[in-house]
Short mmCIF file of C-alpha atoms in Angstrom, two decimals:
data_model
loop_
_atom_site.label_atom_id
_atom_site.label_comp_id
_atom_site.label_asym_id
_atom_site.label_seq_id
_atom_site.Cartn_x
_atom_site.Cartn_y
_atom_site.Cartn_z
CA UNK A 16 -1.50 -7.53 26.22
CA UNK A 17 -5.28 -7.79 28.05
CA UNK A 18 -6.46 -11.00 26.95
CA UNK A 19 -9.78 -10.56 25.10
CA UNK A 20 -12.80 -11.28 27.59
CA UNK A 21 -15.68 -13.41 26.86
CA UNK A 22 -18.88 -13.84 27.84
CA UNK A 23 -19.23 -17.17 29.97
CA UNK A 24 -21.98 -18.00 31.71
CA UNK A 25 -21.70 -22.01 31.70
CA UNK A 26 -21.33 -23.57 35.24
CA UNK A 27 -20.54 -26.83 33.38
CA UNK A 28 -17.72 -29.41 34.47
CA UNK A 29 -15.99 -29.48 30.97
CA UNK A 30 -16.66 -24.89 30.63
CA UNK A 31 -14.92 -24.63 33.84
CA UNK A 32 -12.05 -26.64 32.68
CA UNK A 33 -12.29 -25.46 29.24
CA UNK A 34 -11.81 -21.93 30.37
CA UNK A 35 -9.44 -22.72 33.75
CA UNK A 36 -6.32 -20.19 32.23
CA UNK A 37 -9.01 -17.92 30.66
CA UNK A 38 -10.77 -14.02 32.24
CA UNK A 39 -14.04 -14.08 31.81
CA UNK A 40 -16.45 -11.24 31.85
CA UNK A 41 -18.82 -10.38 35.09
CA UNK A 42 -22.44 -11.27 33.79
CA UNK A 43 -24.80 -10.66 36.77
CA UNK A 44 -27.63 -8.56 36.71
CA UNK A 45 -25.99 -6.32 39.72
CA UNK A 46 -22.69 -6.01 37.93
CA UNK A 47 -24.53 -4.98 34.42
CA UNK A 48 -27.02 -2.34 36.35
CA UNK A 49 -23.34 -1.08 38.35
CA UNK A 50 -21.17 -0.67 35.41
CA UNK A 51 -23.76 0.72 33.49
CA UNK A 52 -24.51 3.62 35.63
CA UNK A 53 -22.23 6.58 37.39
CA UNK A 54 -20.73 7.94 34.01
CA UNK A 55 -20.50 11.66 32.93
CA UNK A 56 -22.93 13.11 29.77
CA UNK A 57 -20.45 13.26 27.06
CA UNK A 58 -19.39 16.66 25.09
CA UNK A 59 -20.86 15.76 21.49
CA UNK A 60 -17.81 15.31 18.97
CA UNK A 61 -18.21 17.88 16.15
CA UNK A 62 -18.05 17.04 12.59
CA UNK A 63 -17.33 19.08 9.69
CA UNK A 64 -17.31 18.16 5.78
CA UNK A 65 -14.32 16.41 4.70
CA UNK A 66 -13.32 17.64 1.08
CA UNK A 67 -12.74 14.12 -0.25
CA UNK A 68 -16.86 14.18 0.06
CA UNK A 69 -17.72 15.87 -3.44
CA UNK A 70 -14.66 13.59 -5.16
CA UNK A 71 -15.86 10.41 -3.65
CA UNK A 72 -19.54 11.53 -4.34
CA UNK A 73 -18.66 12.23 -8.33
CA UNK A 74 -16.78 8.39 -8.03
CA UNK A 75 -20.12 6.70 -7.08
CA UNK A 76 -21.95 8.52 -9.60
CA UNK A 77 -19.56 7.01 -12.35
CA UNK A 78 -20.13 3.73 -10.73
CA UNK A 79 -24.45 3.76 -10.45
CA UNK A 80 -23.33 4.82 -14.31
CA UNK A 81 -21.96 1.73 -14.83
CA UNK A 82 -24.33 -0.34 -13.38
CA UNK A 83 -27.62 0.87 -14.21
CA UNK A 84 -30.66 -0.10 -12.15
CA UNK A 85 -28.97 -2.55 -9.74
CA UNK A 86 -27.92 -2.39 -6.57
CA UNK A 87 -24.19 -2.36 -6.19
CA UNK A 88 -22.65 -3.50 -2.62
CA UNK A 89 -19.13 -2.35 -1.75
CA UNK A 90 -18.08 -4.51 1.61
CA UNK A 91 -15.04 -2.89 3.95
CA UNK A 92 -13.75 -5.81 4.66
CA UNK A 93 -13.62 -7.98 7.97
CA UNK A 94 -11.17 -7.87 10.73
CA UNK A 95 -8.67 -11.17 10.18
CA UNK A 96 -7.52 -13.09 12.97
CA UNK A 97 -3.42 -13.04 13.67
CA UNK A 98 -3.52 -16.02 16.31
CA UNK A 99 -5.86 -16.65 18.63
CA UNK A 100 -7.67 -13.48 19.94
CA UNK A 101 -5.50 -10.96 18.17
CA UNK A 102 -6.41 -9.70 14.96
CA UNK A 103 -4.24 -7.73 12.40
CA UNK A 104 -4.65 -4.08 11.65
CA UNK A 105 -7.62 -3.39 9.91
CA UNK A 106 -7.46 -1.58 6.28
CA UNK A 107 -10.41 -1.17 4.10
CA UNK A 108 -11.15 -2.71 1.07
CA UNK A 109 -9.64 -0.22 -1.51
CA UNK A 110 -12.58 0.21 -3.97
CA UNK A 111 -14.86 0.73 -0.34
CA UNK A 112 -12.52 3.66 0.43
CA UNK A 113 -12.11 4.81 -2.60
CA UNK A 114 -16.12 5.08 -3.18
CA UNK A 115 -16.98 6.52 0.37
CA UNK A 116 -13.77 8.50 0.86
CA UNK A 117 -13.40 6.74 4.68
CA UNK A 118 -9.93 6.43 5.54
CA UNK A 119 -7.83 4.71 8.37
CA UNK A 120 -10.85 5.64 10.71
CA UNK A 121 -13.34 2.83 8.65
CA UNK A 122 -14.75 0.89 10.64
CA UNK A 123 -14.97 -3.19 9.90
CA UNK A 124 -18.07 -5.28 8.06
CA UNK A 125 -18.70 -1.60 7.00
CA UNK A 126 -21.09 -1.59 3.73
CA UNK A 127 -22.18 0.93 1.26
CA UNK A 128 -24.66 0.28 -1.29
CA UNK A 129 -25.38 2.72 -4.52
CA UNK A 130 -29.02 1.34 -5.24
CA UNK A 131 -30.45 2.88 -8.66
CA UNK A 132 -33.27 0.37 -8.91
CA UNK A 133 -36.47 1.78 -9.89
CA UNK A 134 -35.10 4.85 -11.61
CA UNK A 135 -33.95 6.33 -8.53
CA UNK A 136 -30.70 6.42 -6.75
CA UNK A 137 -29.60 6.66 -3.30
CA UNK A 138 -26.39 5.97 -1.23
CA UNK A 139 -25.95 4.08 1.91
CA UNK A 140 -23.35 3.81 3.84
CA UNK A 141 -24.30 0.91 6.52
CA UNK A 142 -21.98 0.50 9.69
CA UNK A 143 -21.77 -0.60 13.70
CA UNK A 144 -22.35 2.47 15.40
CA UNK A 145 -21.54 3.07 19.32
CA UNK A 146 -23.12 0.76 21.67
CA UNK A 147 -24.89 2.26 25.20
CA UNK A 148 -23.32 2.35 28.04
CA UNK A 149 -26.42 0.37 29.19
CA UNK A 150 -25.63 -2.61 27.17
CA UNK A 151 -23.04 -5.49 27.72
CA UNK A 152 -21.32 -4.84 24.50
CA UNK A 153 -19.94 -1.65 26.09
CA UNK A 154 -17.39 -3.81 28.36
CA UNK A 155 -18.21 -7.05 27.26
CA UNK A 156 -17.26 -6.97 23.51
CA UNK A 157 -13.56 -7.22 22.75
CA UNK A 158 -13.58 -6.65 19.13
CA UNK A 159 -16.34 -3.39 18.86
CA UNK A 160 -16.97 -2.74 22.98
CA UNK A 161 -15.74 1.09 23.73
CA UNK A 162 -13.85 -0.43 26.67
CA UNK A 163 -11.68 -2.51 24.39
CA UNK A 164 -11.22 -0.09 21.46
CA UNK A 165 -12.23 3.49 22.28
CA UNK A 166 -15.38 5.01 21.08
CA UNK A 167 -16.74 5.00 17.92
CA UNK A 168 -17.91 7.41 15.48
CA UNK A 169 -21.20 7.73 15.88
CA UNK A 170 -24.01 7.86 12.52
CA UNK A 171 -24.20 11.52 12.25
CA UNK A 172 -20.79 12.27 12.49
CA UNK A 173 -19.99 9.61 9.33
CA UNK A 174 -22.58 11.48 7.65
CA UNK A 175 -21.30 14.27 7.94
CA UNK A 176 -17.67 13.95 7.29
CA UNK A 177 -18.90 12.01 4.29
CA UNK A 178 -21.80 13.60 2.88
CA UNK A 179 -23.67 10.07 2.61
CA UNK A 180 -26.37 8.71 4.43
CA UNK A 181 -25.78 6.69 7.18
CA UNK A 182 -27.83 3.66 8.63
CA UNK A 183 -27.32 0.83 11.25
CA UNK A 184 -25.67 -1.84 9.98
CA UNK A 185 -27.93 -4.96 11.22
CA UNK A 186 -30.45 -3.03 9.05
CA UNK A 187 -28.24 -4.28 5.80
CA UNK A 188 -30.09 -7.21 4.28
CA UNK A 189 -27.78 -8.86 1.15
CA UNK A 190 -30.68 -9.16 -1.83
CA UNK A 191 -30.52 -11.45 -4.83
CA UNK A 192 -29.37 -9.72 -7.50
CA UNK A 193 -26.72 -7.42 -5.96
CA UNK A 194 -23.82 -6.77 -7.76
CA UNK A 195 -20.61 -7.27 -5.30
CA UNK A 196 -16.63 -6.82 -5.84
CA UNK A 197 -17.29 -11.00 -4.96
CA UNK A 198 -18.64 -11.57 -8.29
CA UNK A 199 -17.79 -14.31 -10.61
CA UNK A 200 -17.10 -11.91 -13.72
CA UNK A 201 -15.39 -9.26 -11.94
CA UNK A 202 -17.49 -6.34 -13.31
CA UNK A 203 -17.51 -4.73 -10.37
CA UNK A 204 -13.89 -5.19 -9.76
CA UNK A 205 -13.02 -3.95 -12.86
CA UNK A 206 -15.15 -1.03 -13.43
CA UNK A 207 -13.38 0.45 -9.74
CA UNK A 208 -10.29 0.08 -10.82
CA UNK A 209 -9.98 1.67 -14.36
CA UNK A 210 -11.89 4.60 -11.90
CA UNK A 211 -8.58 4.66 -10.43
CA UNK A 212 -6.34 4.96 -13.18
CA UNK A 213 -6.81 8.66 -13.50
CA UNK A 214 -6.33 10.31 -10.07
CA UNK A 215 -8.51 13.59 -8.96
CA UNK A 216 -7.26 16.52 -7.36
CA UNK A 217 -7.70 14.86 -3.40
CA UNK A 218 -6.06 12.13 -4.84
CA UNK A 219 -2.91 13.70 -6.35
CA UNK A 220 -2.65 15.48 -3.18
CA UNK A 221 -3.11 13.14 -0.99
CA UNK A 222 -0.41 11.22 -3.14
CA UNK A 223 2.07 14.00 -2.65
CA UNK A 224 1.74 13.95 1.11
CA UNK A 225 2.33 10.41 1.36
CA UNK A 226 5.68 11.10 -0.88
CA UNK A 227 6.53 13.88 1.44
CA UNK A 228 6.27 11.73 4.67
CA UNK A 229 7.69 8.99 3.12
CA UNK A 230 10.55 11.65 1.85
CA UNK A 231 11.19 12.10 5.70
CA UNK A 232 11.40 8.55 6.11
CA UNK A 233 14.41 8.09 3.93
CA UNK A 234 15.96 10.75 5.81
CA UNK A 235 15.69 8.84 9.17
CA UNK A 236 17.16 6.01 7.57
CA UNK A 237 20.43 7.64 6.38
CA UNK A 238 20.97 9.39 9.90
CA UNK A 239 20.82 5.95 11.39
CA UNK A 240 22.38 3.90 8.90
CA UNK A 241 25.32 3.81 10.58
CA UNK A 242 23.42 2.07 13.76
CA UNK A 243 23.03 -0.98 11.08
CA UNK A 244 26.63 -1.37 10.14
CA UNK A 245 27.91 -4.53 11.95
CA UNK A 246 24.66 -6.29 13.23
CA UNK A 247 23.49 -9.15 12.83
CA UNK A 248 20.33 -7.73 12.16
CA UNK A 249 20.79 -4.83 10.36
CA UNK A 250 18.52 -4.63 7.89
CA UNK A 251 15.72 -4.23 10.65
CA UNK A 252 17.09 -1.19 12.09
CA UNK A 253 16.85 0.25 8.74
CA UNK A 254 13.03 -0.95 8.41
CA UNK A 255 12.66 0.11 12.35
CA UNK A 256 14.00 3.98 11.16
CA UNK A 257 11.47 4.05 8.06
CA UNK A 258 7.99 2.76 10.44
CA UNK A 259 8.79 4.94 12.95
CA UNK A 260 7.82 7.77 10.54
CA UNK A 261 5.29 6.44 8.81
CA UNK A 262 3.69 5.74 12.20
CA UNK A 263 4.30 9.03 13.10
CA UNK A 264 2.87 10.73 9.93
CA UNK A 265 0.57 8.72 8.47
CA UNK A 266 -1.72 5.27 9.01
CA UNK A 267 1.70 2.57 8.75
CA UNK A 268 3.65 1.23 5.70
CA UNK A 269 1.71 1.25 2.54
CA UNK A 270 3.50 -2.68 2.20
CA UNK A 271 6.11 -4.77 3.96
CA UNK A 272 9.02 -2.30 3.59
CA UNK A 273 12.22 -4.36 1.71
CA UNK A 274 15.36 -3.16 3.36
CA UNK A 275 17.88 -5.91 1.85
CA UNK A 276 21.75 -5.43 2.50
CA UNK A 277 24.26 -7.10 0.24
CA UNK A 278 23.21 -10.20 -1.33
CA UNK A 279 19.60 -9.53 -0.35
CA UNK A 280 19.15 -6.55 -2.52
CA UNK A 281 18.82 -9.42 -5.86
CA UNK A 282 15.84 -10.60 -3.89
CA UNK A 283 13.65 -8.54 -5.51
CA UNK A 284 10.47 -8.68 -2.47
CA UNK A 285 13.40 -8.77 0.29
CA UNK A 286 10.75 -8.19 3.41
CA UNK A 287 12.41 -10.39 6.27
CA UNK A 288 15.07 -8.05 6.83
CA UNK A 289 16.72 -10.18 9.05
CA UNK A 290 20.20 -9.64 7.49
CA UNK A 291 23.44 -8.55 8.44
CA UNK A 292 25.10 -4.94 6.94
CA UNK A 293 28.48 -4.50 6.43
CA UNK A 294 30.72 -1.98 5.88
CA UNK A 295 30.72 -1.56 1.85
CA UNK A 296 27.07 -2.79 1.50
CA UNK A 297 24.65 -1.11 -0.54
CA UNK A 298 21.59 -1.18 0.78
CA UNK A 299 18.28 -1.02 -1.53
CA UNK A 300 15.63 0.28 0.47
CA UNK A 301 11.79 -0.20 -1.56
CA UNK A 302 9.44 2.00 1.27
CA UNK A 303 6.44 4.03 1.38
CA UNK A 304 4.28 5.56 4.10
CA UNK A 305 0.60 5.25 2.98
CA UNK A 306 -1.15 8.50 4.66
CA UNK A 307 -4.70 7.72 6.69
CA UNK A 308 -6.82 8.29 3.35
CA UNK A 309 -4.72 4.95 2.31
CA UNK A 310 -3.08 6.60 -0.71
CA UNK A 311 0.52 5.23 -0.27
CA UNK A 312 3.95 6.23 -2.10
CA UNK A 313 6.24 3.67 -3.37
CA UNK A 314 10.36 4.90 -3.53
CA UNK A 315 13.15 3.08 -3.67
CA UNK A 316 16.65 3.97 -3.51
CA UNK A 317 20.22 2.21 -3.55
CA UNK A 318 22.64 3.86 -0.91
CA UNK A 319 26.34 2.65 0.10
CA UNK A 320 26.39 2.63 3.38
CA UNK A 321 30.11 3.41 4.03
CA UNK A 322 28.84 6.42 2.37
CA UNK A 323 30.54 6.44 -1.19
CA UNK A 324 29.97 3.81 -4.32
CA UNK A 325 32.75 1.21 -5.36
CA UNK A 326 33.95 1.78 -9.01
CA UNK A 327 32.01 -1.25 -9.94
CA UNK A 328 28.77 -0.53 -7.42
CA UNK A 329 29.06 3.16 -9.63
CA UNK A 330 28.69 1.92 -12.76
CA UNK A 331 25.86 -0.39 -11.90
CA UNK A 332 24.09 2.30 -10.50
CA UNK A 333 24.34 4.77 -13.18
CA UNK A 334 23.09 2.50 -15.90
CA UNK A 335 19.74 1.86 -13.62
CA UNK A 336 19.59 5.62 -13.43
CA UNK A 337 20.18 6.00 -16.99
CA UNK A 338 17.28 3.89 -17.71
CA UNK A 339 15.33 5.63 -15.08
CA UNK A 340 15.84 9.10 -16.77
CA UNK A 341 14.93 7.60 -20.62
CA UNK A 342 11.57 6.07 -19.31
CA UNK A 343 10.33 9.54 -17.28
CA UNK A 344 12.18 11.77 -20.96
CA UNK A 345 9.31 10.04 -22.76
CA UNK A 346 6.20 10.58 -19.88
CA UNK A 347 3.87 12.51 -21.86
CA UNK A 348 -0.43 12.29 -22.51
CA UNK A 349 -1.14 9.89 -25.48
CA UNK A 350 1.94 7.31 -25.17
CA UNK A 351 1.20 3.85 -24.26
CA UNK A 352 1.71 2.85 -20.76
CA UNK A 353 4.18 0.31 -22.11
CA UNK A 354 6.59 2.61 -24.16
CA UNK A 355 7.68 3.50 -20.77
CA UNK A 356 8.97 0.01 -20.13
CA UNK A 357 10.46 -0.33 -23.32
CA UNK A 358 12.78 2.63 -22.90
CA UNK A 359 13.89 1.51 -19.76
CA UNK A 360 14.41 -1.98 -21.28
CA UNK A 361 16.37 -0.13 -24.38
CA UNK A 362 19.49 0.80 -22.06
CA UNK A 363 19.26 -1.79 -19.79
CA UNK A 364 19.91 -4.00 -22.45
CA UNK A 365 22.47 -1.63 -24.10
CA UNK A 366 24.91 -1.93 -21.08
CA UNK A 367 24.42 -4.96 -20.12
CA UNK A 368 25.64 -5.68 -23.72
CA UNK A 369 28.48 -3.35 -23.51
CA UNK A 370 30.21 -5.22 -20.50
CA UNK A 371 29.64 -8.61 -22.27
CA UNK A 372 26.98 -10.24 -20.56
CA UNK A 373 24.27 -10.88 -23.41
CA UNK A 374 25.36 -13.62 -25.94
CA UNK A 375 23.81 -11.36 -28.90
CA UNK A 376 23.83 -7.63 -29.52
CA UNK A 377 21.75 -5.17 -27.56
CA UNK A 378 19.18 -4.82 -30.55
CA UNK A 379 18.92 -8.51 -30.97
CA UNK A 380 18.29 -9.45 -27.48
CA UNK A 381 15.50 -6.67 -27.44
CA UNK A 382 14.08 -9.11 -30.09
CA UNK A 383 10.64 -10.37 -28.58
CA UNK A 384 11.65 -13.91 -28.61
CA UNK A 385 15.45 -13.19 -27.13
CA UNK A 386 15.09 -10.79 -24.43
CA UNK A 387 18.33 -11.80 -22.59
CA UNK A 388 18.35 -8.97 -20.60
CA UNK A 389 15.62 -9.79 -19.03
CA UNK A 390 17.48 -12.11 -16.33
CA UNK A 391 19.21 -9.08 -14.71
CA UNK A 392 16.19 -7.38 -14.28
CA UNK A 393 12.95 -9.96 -15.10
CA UNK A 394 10.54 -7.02 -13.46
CA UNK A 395 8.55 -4.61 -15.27
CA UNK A 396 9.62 -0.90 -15.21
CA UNK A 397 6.22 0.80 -13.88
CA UNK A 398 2.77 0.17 -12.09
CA UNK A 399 0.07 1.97 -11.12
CA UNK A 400 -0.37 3.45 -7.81
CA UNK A 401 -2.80 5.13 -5.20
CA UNK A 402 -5.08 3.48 -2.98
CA UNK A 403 -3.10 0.10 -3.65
CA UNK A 404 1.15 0.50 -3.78
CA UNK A 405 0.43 -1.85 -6.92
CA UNK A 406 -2.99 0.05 -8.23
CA UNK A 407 -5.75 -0.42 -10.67
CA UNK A 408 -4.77 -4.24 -10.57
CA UNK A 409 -8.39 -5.41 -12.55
CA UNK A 410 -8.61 -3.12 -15.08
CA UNK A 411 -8.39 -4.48 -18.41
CA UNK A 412 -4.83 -4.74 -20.29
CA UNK A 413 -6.42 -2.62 -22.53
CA UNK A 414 -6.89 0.20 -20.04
CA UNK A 415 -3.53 -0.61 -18.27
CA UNK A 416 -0.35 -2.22 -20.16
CA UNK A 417 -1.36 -1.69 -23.58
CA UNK A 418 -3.45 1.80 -22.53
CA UNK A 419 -2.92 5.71 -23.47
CA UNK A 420 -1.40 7.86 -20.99
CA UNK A 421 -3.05 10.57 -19.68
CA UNK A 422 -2.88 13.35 -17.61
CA UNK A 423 -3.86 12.64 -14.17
CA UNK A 424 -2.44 9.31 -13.97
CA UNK A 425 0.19 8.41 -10.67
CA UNK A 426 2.78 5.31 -11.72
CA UNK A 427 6.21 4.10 -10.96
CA UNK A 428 9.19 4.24 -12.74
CA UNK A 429 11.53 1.41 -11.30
CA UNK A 430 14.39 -0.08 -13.45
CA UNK A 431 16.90 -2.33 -11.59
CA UNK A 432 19.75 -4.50 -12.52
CA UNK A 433 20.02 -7.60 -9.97
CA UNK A 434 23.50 -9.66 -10.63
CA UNK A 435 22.70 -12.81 -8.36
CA UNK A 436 25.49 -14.12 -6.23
CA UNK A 437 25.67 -17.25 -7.82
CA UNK A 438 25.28 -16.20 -11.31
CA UNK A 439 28.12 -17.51 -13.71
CA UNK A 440 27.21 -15.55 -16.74
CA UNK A 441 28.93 -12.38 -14.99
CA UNK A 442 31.78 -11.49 -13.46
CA UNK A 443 32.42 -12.11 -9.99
CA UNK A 444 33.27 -8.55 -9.65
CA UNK A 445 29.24 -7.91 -10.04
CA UNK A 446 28.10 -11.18 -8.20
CA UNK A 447 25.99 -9.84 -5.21
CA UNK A 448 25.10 -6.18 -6.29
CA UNK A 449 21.05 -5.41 -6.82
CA UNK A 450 19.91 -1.46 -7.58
CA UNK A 451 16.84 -0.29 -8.22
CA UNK A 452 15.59 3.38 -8.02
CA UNK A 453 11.91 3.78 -8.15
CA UNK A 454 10.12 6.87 -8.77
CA UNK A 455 6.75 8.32 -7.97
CA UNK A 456 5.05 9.82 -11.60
CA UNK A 457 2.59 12.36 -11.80
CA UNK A 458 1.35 12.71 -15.78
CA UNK A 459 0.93 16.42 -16.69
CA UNK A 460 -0.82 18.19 -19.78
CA UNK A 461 2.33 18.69 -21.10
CA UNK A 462 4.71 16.02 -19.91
CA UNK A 463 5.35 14.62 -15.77
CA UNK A 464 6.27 15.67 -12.38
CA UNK A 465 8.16 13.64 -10.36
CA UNK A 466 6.64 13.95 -7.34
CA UNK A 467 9.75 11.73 -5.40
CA UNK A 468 12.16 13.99 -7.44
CA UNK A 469 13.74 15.80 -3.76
CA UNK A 470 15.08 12.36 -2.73
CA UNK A 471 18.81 12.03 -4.23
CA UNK A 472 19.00 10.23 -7.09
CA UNK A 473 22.51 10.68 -8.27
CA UNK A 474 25.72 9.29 -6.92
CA UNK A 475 27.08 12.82 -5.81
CA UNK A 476 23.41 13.21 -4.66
CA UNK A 477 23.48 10.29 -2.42
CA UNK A 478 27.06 10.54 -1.46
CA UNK A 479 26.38 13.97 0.08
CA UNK A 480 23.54 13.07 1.87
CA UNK A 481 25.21 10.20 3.67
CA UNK A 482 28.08 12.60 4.59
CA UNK A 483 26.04 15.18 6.42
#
């Protein structure tokens, strides 16, 4: 990789020595004048609407609602250093994209403020735009100069695509008073994530793309699995399979993807996937692609990767898929977000009665203060999603665990059961075996799509698919 340039002029002794492995950048006046001149007029890049404009528009509206003559200040975010000169990707601040409706293609330190001081209102969108090919930031800048990064959209064009005004972002001034996502009581923070909890139209289909990519992704993965079987590192050509795609088809990986073979698959945020696979693993596989708007899916499913289920890996998995199937039979509009965890929670602890784990009965250990059950699965069953794989995360417990269903809403519905390897209160025969099968949710007038619903699901499901 180009190491970054910068901009030395110092003659000094302890510069020079300072800077003895480093490039540095050509600053004099004939170099500037040279590189500056000789360059082609450019074709100007057309813009056109992008639909998320009216949503996003309608989403600031609800938040100037909120926060009546103030100024509110939604940051992007700044790049973060990874070592040295190299920074990681950069991904907008959630609530910023959710408000301006800029995607992957946001640019860093961007700003928008929804100022309804005064009685009026008006909605800025504040960002770096493209430097002159006159100026030294054009060759000289590593993190923003066009020779570094490519060009960058340019005022008008955000403008357009966004249907928000755009200004110059050293003409942002921070003003007592301003209400920021930073703020001690998290009003801010709060009030743009219960805007979350019910999705719009872009939004649900934005959400169903990022399934359908992420769909494809599980595909790659079982025609390679077999490339796993016998490495050391295994697990990573499974994770390898799924980012190809979701490089391919949308921004990256809407979170570290958890590929975890064997053992690994009763870690339940598995992301080093530097583990062996073996022949009569299963493999729990927790991925998503998140699409460049940033909406991200969030699937998981449990596959053998000799291709069938043991006796014992069977019945594991089709009590987790049991409990799956009661939570999404009771998805409807006016339920409480948490009913759906407690119907998972109902069979969960039913079987794991049934084969004698629990030291009480099923309907005891479902008893508040028991909850027994709860080792072999200590997880909840569901979480918001969108924007953020785990969404909505400051809205109120009122609005989320303890809230009413409605239609609109996106969630997960992810039972597991996780028998550790060293856990002495089963039977060795289940020592080692972690499932989980997560779900995508979309909450209908009537009842709920799943959205994840053409990924097998069932044991002859999944069995199939690994044989073709």
């Amino acid at each position: 990789m180009t190491e970054a340039t910068r901009d030395q002029t110092s003659t000094s002794d302890d510069t020079a020595a300072e800077n003895r492995n480093r490039s540095t950048t050509p600053s004099s006046t004939a170099f500037q004048e040279f590189i500056g001149s000789g360059w082609a007029d450019r074709e100007a890049v057309s813009a056109e609407a992008n639909p998320v404009a009216a949503f996003s528009l309608a989403r600031r509206d609800a938040v100037a609602a909120a926060f009546p003559g103030v100024r509110v200040v939604v940051e992007a975010g700044a790049l973060k250093p990874r070592n040295n000169d190299c920074d990681y990707p950069f991904r907008a601040h959630s609530s910023f994209a959710h408000l301006t409706g800029w995607g992957s293609a946001s640019e860093p330190d961007s700003v928008l403020v929804i100022d309804s001081r005064d009685g009026g209102r008006s909605d800025v969108l504040y960002f770096r735009g493209p430097a002159g090919r006159d100026s030294t930031e054009f060759y000289a800048n590593a993190t923003v100069g066009e020779f570094w990064i490519g060009p960058r959209p340019s005022l008008a064009q955000v403008a357009t695509e966004l249907g928000v005004q755009t200004r110059e972002l050293a003409e942002f001034t921070p003003e007592r008073g301003d209400v920021t996502l930073d703020d001690a009581d998290g009003a801010l923070a709060r009030v743009t994530s219960e805007l979350r909890l019910v999705k719009d139209a872009f939004e649900i289909d934005e959400l169903r793309a990022a399934v359908a990519a992420t769909a494809a992704g599980f595909g790659d993965v079982v025609a390679t699995v077999d490339d796993a079987i016998g490495r050391a590192r295994g697990e990573r050509v499974i994770e390898g399979a799924f980012a190809s795609r979701a490089r391919l088809e949308g921004n990256q990986t809407g979170y570290d993807t958890i590929a975890a073979a064997g053992d690994h698959a009763c870690i339940l945020h598995w992301t080093r996937n530097d583990g062996r696979v073996d022949a009569g693993d299963l493999v729990l596989l927790d991925a998503g692609v998140e699409v460049d708007s940033l909406y991200t899916a969030d699937i998981t499913r449990t596959l053998p990767v000799s291709g069938r289920f043991s006796d014992v890996q069977r019945r594991v998995y089709e009590a987790v898929l049991e409990a799956a199937d009661a939570a999404l039979a009771i998805v409807r509009p006016g339920i409480r977000f948490h009913e759906v965890h407690e119907a998972a929670m109902r069979i969960i602890a039913a079987r794991t009665a049934e084969w004698g784990l629990l030291p009480v009965s099923a309907e005891e250990s479902l008893l508040p203060e028991l909850q027994y059950h709860r080792r072999y699965m200590v997880h909840g069953t569901s979480h918001h999603l969108g924007l953020d794989v785990h969404d909505c995360a400051q809205a109120r417990r009122e609005m989320y665990y303890d809230g009413v269903v409605e239609e609109g809403m996106v969630f997960t519905i992810e039972p597991g059961l996780y028998f550790q390897p060293d856990d002495l209160t089963v039977p060795e025969e289940l020592r080692g075996i972690g499932v989980r099968i997560e779900d995508d949710i979309l909450v209908t007038a009537t009842g709920a799509e799943n959205l994840s619903a053409a990924i097998p699901r069932t044991v002859a499901e999944i069995e199939d698919w690994l044989s073709r």
